[in-house]
XYZ file of C-alpha atoms in Angstrom:
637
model
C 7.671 267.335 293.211
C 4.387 266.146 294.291
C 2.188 268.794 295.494
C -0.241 266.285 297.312
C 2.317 264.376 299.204
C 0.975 265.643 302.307
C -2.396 265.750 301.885
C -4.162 262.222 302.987
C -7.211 262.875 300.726
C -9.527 261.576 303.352
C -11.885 264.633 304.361
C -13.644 267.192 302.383
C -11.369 270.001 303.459
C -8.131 267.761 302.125
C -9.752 267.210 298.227
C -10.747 271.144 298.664
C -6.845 271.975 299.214
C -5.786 269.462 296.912
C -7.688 271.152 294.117
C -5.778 274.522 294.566
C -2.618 272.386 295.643
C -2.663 271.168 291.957
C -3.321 274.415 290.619
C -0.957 275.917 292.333
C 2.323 275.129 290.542
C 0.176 276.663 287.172
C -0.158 279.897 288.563
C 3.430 281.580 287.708
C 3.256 280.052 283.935
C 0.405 282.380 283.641
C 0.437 285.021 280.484
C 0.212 288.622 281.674
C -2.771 289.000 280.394
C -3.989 285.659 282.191
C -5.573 284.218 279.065
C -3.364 281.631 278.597
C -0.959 279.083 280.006
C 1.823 277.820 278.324
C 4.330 274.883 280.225
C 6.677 273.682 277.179
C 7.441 273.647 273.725
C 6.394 270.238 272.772
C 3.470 270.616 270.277
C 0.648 268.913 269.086
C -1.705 268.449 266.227
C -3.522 271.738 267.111
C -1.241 275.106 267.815
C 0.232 276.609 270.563
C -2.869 279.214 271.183
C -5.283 276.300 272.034
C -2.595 274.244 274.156
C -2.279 277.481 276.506
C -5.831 278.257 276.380
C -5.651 274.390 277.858
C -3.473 275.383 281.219
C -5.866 277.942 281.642
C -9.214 276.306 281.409
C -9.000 272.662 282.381
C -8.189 273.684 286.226
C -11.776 275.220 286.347
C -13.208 271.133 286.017
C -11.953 271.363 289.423
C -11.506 275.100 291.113
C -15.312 275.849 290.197
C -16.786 273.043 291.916
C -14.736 274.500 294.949
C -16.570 278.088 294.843
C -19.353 276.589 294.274
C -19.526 274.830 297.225
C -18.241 277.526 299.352
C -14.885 276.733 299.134
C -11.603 279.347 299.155
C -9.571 280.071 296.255
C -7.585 283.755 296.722
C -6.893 283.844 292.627
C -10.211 283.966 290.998
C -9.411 288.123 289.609
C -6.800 285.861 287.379
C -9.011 284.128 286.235
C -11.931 286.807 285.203
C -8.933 288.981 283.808
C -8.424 285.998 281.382
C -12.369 285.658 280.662
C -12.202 288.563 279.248
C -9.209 289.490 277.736
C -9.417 285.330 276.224
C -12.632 286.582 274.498
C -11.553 289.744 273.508
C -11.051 289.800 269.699
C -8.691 292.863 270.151
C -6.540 291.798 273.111
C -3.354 290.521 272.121
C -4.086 287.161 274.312
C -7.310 286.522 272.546
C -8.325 282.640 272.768
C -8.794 283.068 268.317
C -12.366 282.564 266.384
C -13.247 279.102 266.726
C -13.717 276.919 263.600
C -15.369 273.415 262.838
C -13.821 270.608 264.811
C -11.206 273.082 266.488
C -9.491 272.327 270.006
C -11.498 275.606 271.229
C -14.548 273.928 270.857
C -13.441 271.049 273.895
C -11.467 274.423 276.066
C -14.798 276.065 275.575
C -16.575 273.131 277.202
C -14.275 273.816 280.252
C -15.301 277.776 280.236
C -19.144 277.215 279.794
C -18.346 274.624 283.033
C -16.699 277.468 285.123
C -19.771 279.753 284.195
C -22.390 277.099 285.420
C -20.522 276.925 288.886
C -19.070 280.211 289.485
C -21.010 282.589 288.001
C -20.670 285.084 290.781
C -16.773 284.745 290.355
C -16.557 284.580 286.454
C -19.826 286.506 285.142
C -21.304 288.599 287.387
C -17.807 290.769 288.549
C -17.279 291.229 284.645
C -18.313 294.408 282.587
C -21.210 294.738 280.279
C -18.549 294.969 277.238
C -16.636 291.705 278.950
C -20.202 289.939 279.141
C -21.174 290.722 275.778
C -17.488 288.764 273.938
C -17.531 285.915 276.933
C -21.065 285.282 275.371
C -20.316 285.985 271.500
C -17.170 283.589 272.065
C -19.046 280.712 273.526
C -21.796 281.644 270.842
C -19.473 281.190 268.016
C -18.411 277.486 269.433
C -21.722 276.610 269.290
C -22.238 277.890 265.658
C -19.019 275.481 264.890
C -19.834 272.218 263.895
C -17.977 269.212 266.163
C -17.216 265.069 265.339
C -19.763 262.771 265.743
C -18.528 261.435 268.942
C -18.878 262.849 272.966
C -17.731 266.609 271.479
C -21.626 266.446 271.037
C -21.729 267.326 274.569
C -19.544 270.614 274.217
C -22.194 272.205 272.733
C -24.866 271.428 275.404
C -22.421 272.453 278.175
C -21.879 275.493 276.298
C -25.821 276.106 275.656
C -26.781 275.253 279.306
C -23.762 277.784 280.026
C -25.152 280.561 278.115
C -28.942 280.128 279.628
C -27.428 280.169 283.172
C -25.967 283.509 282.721
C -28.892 284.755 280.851
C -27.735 285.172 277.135
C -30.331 283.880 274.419
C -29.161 281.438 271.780
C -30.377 279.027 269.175
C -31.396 276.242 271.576
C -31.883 274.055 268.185
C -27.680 273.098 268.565
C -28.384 272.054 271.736
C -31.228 269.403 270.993
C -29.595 268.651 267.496
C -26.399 267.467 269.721
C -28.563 265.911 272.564
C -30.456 263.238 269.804
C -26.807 262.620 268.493
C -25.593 261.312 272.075
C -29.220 259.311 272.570
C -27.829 257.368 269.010
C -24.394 256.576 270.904
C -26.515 254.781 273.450
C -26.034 250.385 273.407
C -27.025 249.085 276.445
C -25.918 248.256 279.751
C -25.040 251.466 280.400
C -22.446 251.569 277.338
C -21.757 254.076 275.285
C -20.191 254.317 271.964
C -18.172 257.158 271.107
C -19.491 257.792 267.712
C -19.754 254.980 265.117
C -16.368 253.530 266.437
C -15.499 250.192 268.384
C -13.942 251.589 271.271
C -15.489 250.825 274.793
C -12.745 252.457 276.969
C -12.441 255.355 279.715
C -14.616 257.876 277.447
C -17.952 256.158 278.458
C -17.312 257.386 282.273
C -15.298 260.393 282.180
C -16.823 262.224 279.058
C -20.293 260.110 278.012
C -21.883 259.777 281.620
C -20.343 262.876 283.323
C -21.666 265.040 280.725
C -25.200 263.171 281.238
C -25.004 263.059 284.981
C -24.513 267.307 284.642
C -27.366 267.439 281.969
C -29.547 265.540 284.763
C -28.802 268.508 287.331
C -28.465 271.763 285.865
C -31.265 271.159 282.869
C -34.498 272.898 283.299
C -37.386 270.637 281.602
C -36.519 267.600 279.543
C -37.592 265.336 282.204
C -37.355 262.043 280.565
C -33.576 262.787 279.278
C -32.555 263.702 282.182
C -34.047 260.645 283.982
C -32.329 258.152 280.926
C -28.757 259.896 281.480
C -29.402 258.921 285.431
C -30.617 255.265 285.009
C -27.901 254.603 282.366
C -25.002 255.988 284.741
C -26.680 253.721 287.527
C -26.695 250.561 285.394
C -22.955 251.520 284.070
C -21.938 251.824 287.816
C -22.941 247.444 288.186
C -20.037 246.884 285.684
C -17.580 249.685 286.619
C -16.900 249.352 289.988
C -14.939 246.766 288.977
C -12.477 248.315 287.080
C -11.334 249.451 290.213
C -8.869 247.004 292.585
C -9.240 247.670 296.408
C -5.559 249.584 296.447
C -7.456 252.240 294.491
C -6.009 251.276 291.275
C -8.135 251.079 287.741
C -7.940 249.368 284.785
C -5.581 250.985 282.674
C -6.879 251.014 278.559
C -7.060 252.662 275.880
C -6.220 256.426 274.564
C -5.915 259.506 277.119
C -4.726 257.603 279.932
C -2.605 261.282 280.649
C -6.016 262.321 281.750
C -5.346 259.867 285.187
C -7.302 260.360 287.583
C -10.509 261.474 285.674
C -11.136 257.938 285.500
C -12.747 257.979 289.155
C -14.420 261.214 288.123
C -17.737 259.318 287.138
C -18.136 258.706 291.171
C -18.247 262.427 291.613
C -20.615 262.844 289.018
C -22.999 260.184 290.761
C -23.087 262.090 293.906
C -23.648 265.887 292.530
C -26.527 263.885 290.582
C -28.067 262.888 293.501
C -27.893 258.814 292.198
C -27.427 256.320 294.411
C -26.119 253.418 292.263
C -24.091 252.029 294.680
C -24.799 252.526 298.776
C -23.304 255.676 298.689
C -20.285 254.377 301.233
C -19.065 252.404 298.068
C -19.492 255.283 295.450
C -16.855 257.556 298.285
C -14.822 255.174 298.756
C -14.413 254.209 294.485
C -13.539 257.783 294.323
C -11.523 258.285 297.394
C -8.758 255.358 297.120
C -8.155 256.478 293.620
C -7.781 259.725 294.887
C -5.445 258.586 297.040
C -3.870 255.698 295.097
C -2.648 258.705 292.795
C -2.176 260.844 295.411
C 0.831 259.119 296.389
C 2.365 258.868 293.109
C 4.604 261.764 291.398
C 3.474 262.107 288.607
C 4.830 265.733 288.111
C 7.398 267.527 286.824
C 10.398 269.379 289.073
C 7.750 272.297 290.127
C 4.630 270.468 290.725
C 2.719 270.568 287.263
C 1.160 267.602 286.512
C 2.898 266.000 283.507
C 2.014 264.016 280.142
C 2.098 260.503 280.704
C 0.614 258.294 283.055
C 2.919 256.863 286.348
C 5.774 258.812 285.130
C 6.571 261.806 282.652
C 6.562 259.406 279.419
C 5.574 261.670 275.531
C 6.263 258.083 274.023
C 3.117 256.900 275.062
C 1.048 259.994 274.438
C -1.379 260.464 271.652
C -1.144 263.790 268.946
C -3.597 265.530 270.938
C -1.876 265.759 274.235
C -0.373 268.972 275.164
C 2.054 270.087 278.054
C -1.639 271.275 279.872
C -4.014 268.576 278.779
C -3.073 266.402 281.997
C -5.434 268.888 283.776
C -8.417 267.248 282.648
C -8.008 265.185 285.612
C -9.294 268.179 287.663
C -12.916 266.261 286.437
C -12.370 264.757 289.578
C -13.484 267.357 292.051
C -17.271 267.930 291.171
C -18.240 266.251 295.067
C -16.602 269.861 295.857
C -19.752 271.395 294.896
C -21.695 269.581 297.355
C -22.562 270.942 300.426
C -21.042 268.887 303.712
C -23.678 267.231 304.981
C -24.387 265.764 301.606
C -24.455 261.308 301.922
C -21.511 261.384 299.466
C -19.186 263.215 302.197
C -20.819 261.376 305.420
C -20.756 258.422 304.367
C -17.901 256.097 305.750
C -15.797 254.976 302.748
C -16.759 251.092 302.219
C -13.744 248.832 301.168
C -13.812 247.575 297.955
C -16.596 244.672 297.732
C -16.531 241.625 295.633
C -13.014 241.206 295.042
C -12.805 238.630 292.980
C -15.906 239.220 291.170
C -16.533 237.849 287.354
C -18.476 238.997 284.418
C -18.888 238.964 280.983
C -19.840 242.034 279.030
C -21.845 241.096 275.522
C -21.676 244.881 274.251
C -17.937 245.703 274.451
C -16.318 241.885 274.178
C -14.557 242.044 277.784
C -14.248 239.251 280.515
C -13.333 240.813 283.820
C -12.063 238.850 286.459
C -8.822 239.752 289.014
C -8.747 239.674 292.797
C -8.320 242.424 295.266
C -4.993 243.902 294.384
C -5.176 243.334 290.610
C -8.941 243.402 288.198
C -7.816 241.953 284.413
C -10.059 242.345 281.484
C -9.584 240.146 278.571
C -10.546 241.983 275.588
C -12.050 240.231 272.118
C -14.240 243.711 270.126
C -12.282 246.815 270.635
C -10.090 248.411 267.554
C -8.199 251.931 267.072
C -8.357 252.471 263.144
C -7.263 255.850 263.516
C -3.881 256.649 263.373
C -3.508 257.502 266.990
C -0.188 256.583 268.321
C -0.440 253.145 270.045
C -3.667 252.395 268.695
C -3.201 248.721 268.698
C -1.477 248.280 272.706
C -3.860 250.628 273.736
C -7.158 248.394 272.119
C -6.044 245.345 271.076
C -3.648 243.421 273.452
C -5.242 240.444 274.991
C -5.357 241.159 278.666
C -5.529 244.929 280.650
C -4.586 245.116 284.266
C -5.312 247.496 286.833
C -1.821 246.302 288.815
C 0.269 246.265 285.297
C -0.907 248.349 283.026
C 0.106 248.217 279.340
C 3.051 248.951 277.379
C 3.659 250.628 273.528
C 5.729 248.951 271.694
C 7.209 252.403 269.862
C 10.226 250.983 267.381
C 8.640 249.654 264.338
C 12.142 247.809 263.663
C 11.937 245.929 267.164
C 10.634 242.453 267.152
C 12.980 241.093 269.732
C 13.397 244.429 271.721
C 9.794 245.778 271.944
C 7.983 244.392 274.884
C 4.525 243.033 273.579
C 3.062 242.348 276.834
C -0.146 240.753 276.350
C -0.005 240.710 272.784
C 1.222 237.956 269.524
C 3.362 239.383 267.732
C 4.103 237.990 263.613
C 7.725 238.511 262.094
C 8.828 237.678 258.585
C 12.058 239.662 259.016
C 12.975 239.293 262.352
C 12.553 243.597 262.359
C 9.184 244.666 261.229
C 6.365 243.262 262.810
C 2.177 242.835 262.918
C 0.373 242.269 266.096
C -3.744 242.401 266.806
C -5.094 245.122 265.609
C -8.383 245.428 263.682
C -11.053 242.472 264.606
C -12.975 240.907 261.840
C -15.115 238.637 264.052
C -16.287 238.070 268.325
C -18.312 235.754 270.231
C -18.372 235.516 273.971
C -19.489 233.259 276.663
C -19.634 233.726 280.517
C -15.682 233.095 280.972
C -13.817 233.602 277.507
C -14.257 235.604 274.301
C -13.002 234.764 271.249
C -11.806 236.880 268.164
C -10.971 236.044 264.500
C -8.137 238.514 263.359
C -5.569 239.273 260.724
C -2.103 240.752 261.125
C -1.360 241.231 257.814
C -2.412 239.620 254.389
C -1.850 235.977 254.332
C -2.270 235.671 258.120
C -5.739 234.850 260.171
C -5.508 234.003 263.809
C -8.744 232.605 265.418
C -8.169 233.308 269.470
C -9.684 231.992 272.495
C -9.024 233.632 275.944
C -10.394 232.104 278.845
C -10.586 233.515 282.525
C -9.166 230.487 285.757
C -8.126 233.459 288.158
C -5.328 234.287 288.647
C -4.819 233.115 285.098
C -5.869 232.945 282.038
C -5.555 230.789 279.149
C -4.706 231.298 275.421
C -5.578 229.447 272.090
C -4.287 230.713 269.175
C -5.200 228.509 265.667
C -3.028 230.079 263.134
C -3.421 230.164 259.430
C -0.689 231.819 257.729
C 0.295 231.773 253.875
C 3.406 232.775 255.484
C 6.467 231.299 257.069
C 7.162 233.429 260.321
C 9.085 233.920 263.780
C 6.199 234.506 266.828
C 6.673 236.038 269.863
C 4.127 236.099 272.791
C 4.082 238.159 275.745
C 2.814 238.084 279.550
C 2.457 241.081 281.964
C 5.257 243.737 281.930
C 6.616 243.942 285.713
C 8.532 246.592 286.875
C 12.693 246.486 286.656
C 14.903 248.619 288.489
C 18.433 247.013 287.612
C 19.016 243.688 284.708
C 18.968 241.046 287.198
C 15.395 240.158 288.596
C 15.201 238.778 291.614
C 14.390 235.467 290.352
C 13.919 234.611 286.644
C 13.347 231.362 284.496
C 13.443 231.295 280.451
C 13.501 227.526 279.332
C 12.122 225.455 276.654
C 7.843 226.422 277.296
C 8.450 228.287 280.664
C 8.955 231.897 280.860
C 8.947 233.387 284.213
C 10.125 236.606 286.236
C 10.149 238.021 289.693
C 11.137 241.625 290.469
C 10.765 244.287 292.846
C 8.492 241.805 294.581
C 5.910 241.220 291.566
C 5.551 238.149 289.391
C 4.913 237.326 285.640
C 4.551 233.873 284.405
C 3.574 232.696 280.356
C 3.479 228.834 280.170
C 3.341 227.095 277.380
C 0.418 224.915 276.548
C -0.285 221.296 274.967
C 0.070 222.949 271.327
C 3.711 224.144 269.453
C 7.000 223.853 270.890
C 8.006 227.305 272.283
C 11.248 228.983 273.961
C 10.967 231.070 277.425
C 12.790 234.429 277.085
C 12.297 237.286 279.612
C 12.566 240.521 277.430
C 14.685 243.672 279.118
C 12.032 245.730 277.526
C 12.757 248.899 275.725
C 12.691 251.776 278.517
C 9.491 254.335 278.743
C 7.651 251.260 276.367
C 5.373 250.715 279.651
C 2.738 252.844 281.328
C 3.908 251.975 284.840
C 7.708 251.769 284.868
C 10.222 253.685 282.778
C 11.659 249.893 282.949
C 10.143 246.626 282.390
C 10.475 242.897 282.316
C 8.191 241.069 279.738
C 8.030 237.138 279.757
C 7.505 235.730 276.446
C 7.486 232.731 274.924
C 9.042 232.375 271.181
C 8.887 230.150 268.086
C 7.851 229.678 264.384
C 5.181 228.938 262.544
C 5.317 227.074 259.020
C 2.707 227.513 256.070
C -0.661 225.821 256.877
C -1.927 225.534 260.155
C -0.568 226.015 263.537
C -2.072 225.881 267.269
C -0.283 227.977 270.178
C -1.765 228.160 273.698
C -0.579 229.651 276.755
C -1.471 229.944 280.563
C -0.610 233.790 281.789
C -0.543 234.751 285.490
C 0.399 237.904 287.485
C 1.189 239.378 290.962
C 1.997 242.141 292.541
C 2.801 240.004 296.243
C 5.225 237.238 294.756
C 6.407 236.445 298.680
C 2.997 236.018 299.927
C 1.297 234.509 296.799
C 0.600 230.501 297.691
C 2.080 227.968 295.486
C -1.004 226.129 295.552
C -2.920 229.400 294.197
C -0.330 228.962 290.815
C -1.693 225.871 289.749
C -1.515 225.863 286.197
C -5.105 225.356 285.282
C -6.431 222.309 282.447
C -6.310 223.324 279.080
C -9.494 222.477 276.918
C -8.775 220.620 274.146
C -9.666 221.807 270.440
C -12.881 219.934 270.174
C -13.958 222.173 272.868
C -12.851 225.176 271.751
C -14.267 224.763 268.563
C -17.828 224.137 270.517
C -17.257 227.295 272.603
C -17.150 229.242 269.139
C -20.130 228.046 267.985
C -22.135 228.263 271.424
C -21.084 231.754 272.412
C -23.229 234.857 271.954
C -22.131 237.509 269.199
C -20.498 240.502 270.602
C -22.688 243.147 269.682
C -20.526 246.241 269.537
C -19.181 244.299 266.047
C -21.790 245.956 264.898
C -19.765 249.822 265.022
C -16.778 250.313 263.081
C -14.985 253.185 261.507
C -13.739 253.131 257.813
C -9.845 251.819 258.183
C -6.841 253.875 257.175
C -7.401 253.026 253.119
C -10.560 254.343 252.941
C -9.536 257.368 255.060
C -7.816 258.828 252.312
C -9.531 256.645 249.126
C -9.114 260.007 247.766
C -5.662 260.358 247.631
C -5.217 256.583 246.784
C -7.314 256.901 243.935
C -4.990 259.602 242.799
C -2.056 257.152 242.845
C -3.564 254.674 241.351
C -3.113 252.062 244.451
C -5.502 249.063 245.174
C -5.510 247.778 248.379
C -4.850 244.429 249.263
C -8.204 242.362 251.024
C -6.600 240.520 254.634
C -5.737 237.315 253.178
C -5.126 238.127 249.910
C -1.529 237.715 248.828
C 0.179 239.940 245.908
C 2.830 237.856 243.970
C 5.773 239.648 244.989
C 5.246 238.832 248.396
């Protein structure tokens, strides 16, 4: 059931109901004591405690911005009934003493935010003895120390928190955290998060938001304030187009459950006051994502917003998302704390602009191109070395699509069942499989990136990708120690029954049509390979619980090999010109091998985490194991 099915998200008074519509469905899973909210049984890395405290606070992202605009919300005595009793170390529904790099820390975040915009609700009304545990609570988070990534920010939310409502506190945490975050900072308005290669959602919806609040509610600290404001405003150039003119984003990388908090950083720009974009363009980013979600149900049977991303789906969520963390989407509301006449609610909502508009990013290793119902990057930097589930669909497939998505490829003993969209995938077996997912080397130039990799030992892959909207092209020069079966994916398309509409799987051609999109993978002037179209495994894809996945399969032999590949999309296969499917030229290897050499080195190389070995070199040295180096071979191999 979709609670916003009737709301047209158009007008300030339709995002103000749709922020209590969404909360609504919460309200009877409330605890008596209204500390805590608890959905289902499905558990996380952290325990059940912090999940409920979850439900409870991530709503307040979006019902606080309401009050404090002067907005209606009948429930608020829930709420300060949970405040308290949540802080109280002898209530029974007490949130439990926070501890270093605990899931309380990011709820408390959340409750520090409801403080800053509804004091009057959630402070003031409380008693002197509530008062006194809210503040040693939030206190005791900031004593805690938090990862070296955007949990920095926690702590300043919580200090600027505890200096609205009056409470002294060592201030110290709260610079110590803010020079952390200035060390994150590239350029162009990038973020890292931490010393990781991972340029995804987190720079908008965690790195600037936070800033973009800093900027506003700070006292003092002029300069800061005015660096989190130009960097948002450079970072807007880029973003904007993530964003397709349906309303649709990129989808990529981890917490994509969060949804729609990927148009929060719009929101952020207006209760900012910054005007990166003519502020028609900045409501109307915001608005048609609003609404582009707004008409899908992405709920469970009584309206609570579930874990996954188009559709309930746990197979594609990480270890950290609970039955309530969905509700970090409620980001999205912060224009509710500005008043009407504010430029970011009169402001007609501009279509999207520059459509078809291409760019190269040097920092993060991405080509963007697309056109207005679909924006592509082609990726060549980002890694997940963590062991996050999906690390390597979410960061290291070729191409991301704001029309397609991505898919996880979630049975280890798959290789001719998992889908692989967007990816080259390396079988010895015919079961187990490697596919991209740690980069060792990236160069880029104003229309392709290229990255040196290695599946496994005994395997490096050298691979061009080069925007011609609406495709792109694909060289792969393959060095394996290795005899091996490859598979090679296009865009996963949505499936409703096993016969598409049209479909074509012949010797170099693999193509699908179905439910009125299109996928095409062609092979290129390089190895002989066969066109299948793969029934993918179901709930293996973001956007469909089922999928069709052109691919194009063959061997390689020991030595070297070359594959290539021209990869095109669509979500309007009937009105989509033949003449606009041209297969583009393919450069030949002389030029590629020029293009390496010319390019520009992609400078967020420069960040990486320690891999999974050196993780746990503790335990390993216990054992007695020595890892092998990539293209090192052992001799029972």
């Amino acid at each position: 059931m979709n609670p916003l099915a009737s709301n047209p998200l158009r007008s300030r008074a339709d995002f103000a109901r749709a922020a209590v519509q969404l909360w609504s469905p919460l309200k009877p899973h409330f605890s008596a004591g209204c500390a805590r909210v608890t959905l289902s049984q499905t558990g996380t890395h952290f325990g059940p405690v912090a999940s409920a405290l979850e439900g409870f606070s991530r709503p307040l992202f979006g019902l606080a911005p309401l009050a404090a605009g002067g907005g209606d919300f009948a429930d608020w005595d829930m709420f300060r009934t949970g405040y308290a009793n949540g802080t109280d170390p002898d209530h029974p529904e007490y949130w439990g003493t926070p501890r270093a790099n605990d899931q309380r820390l990011v709820e408390a975040a959340a409750i520090s935010f409801g403080l800053l915009f509804a004091k009057e609700q959630l402070w003031d009304a409380q008693t002197p003895a509530a008062q006194a545990n809210i503040a040693a609570w939030l206190k005791a988070c900031l004593a805690c120390q938090v990862p070296d990534n955007n949990w920095q920010f926690f702590h300043v939310l919580d200090s600027l928190a505890l200096e609205h409502v009056g409470v002294d506190h060592d201030r110290t945490v709260r610079e110590d955290c803010l020079q952390a975050l200035e060390s994150y900072y590239l350029d162009d308005g990038w973020y890292a998060d931490g010393a990781v290669r991972r340029f995804d959602h987190y720079t908008p919806f965690a790195m600037h938001l936070y800033g973009l609040l800093y900027s506003k509610l700070a006292h003092g600290d002029d300069a800061r304030r005015q660096r989190f404001r130009d960097r948002a405003a450079t970072f807007a150039q880029e973003y904007q187009h993530w964003f397709d003119a349906n309303g649709a984003c990129i989808a990529y990388g981890r917490s994509m459950t969060y949804r729609f908090a990927m148009n929060a950083f719009w929101g952020a720009l207006g209760f900012a006051d910054v005007e990166a974009l003519p502020w028609g363009q900045i409501r109307g980013l915001w608005e048609r994502n609003m609404q582009w979600w707004g008409q899908r149900d992405v709920y469970d049977r009584d309206g609570v917003l579930s874990v996954g991303y188009l559709y309930p789906n746990l197979l594609v969520a990480e270890n950290y998302a609970s039955p309530c963390s969905p509700y970090w989407s409620m980001k999205s509301f912060l224009p509710l704390a500005l008043a009407e006449d504010h430029p970011f609610w009169t402001a007609p909502p501009v279509e999207k602009q520059q459509a078809t508009h291409q760019y190269a990013q040097p920092i993060t290793g991405v080509i963007g191109y697309g056109n207005s119902d679909d924006r592509i990057m082609l990726t060549g930097c980002c890694e997940m070395r963590r062991s996050h589930k999906g690390g390597a669909e979410k960061y290291g497939k070729f191409a991301y699509s704001s029309a397609f998505g991505f898919s996880v490829d979630h049975d280890s003993d798959a290789f001719f069942a998992n889908p692989f969209d967007n990816m080259l995938a390396f079988s010895r077996d015919g079961r187990s499989f490697t596919v991209r997912r740690d980069i060792d080397e990236a160069v880029i130039g104003d229309d392709w990136v290229f990255s040196q990799w290695s599946p496994e030992p005994g395997i490096t892959v050298d691979t061009w990708l080069i925007a011609r909207a609406p495709w792109h092209l694909r060289y792969h020069r393959i060095t394996s120690k290795h005899r091996c079966l490859v598979t090679e994916g296009g865009f996963a398309i949505k499936r409703e029954d096993d016969d598409p509409e049209h479909e074509t799987a012949k010797n170099g051609i693999a193509k699908v049509q179905s439910e009125g999109q299109f996928s095409h993978v062609i092979n290129g002037p390089t190895a002989p390979r066969q066109g299948v179209v793969r029934r993918a495994m179901p709930n293996s894809s973001l956007m469909y619980p089922r999928s069709f996945v052109p691919h194009l399969t063959g061997k390689i032999e020991v030595g070297e090999t070359w594959l290539s590949a021209a990869v095109c999309a669509g979500i309007n296969a009937d009105k989509t010109e033949e003449s606009a499917l041209s297969i583009p030229d393919f450069p030949d290897v002389d030029t590629l091998l020029a293009l390496r050499k010319s390019g520009r080195p992609v400078s967020g190389m420069t960040l990486r985490e320690p891999d999974p070995l050196h993780m746990n070199r503790v335990l390993l040295e216990q054992i007695g194991f020595e890892a092998l180096q990539p293209n090192e071979v052992s001799d029972e191999v």
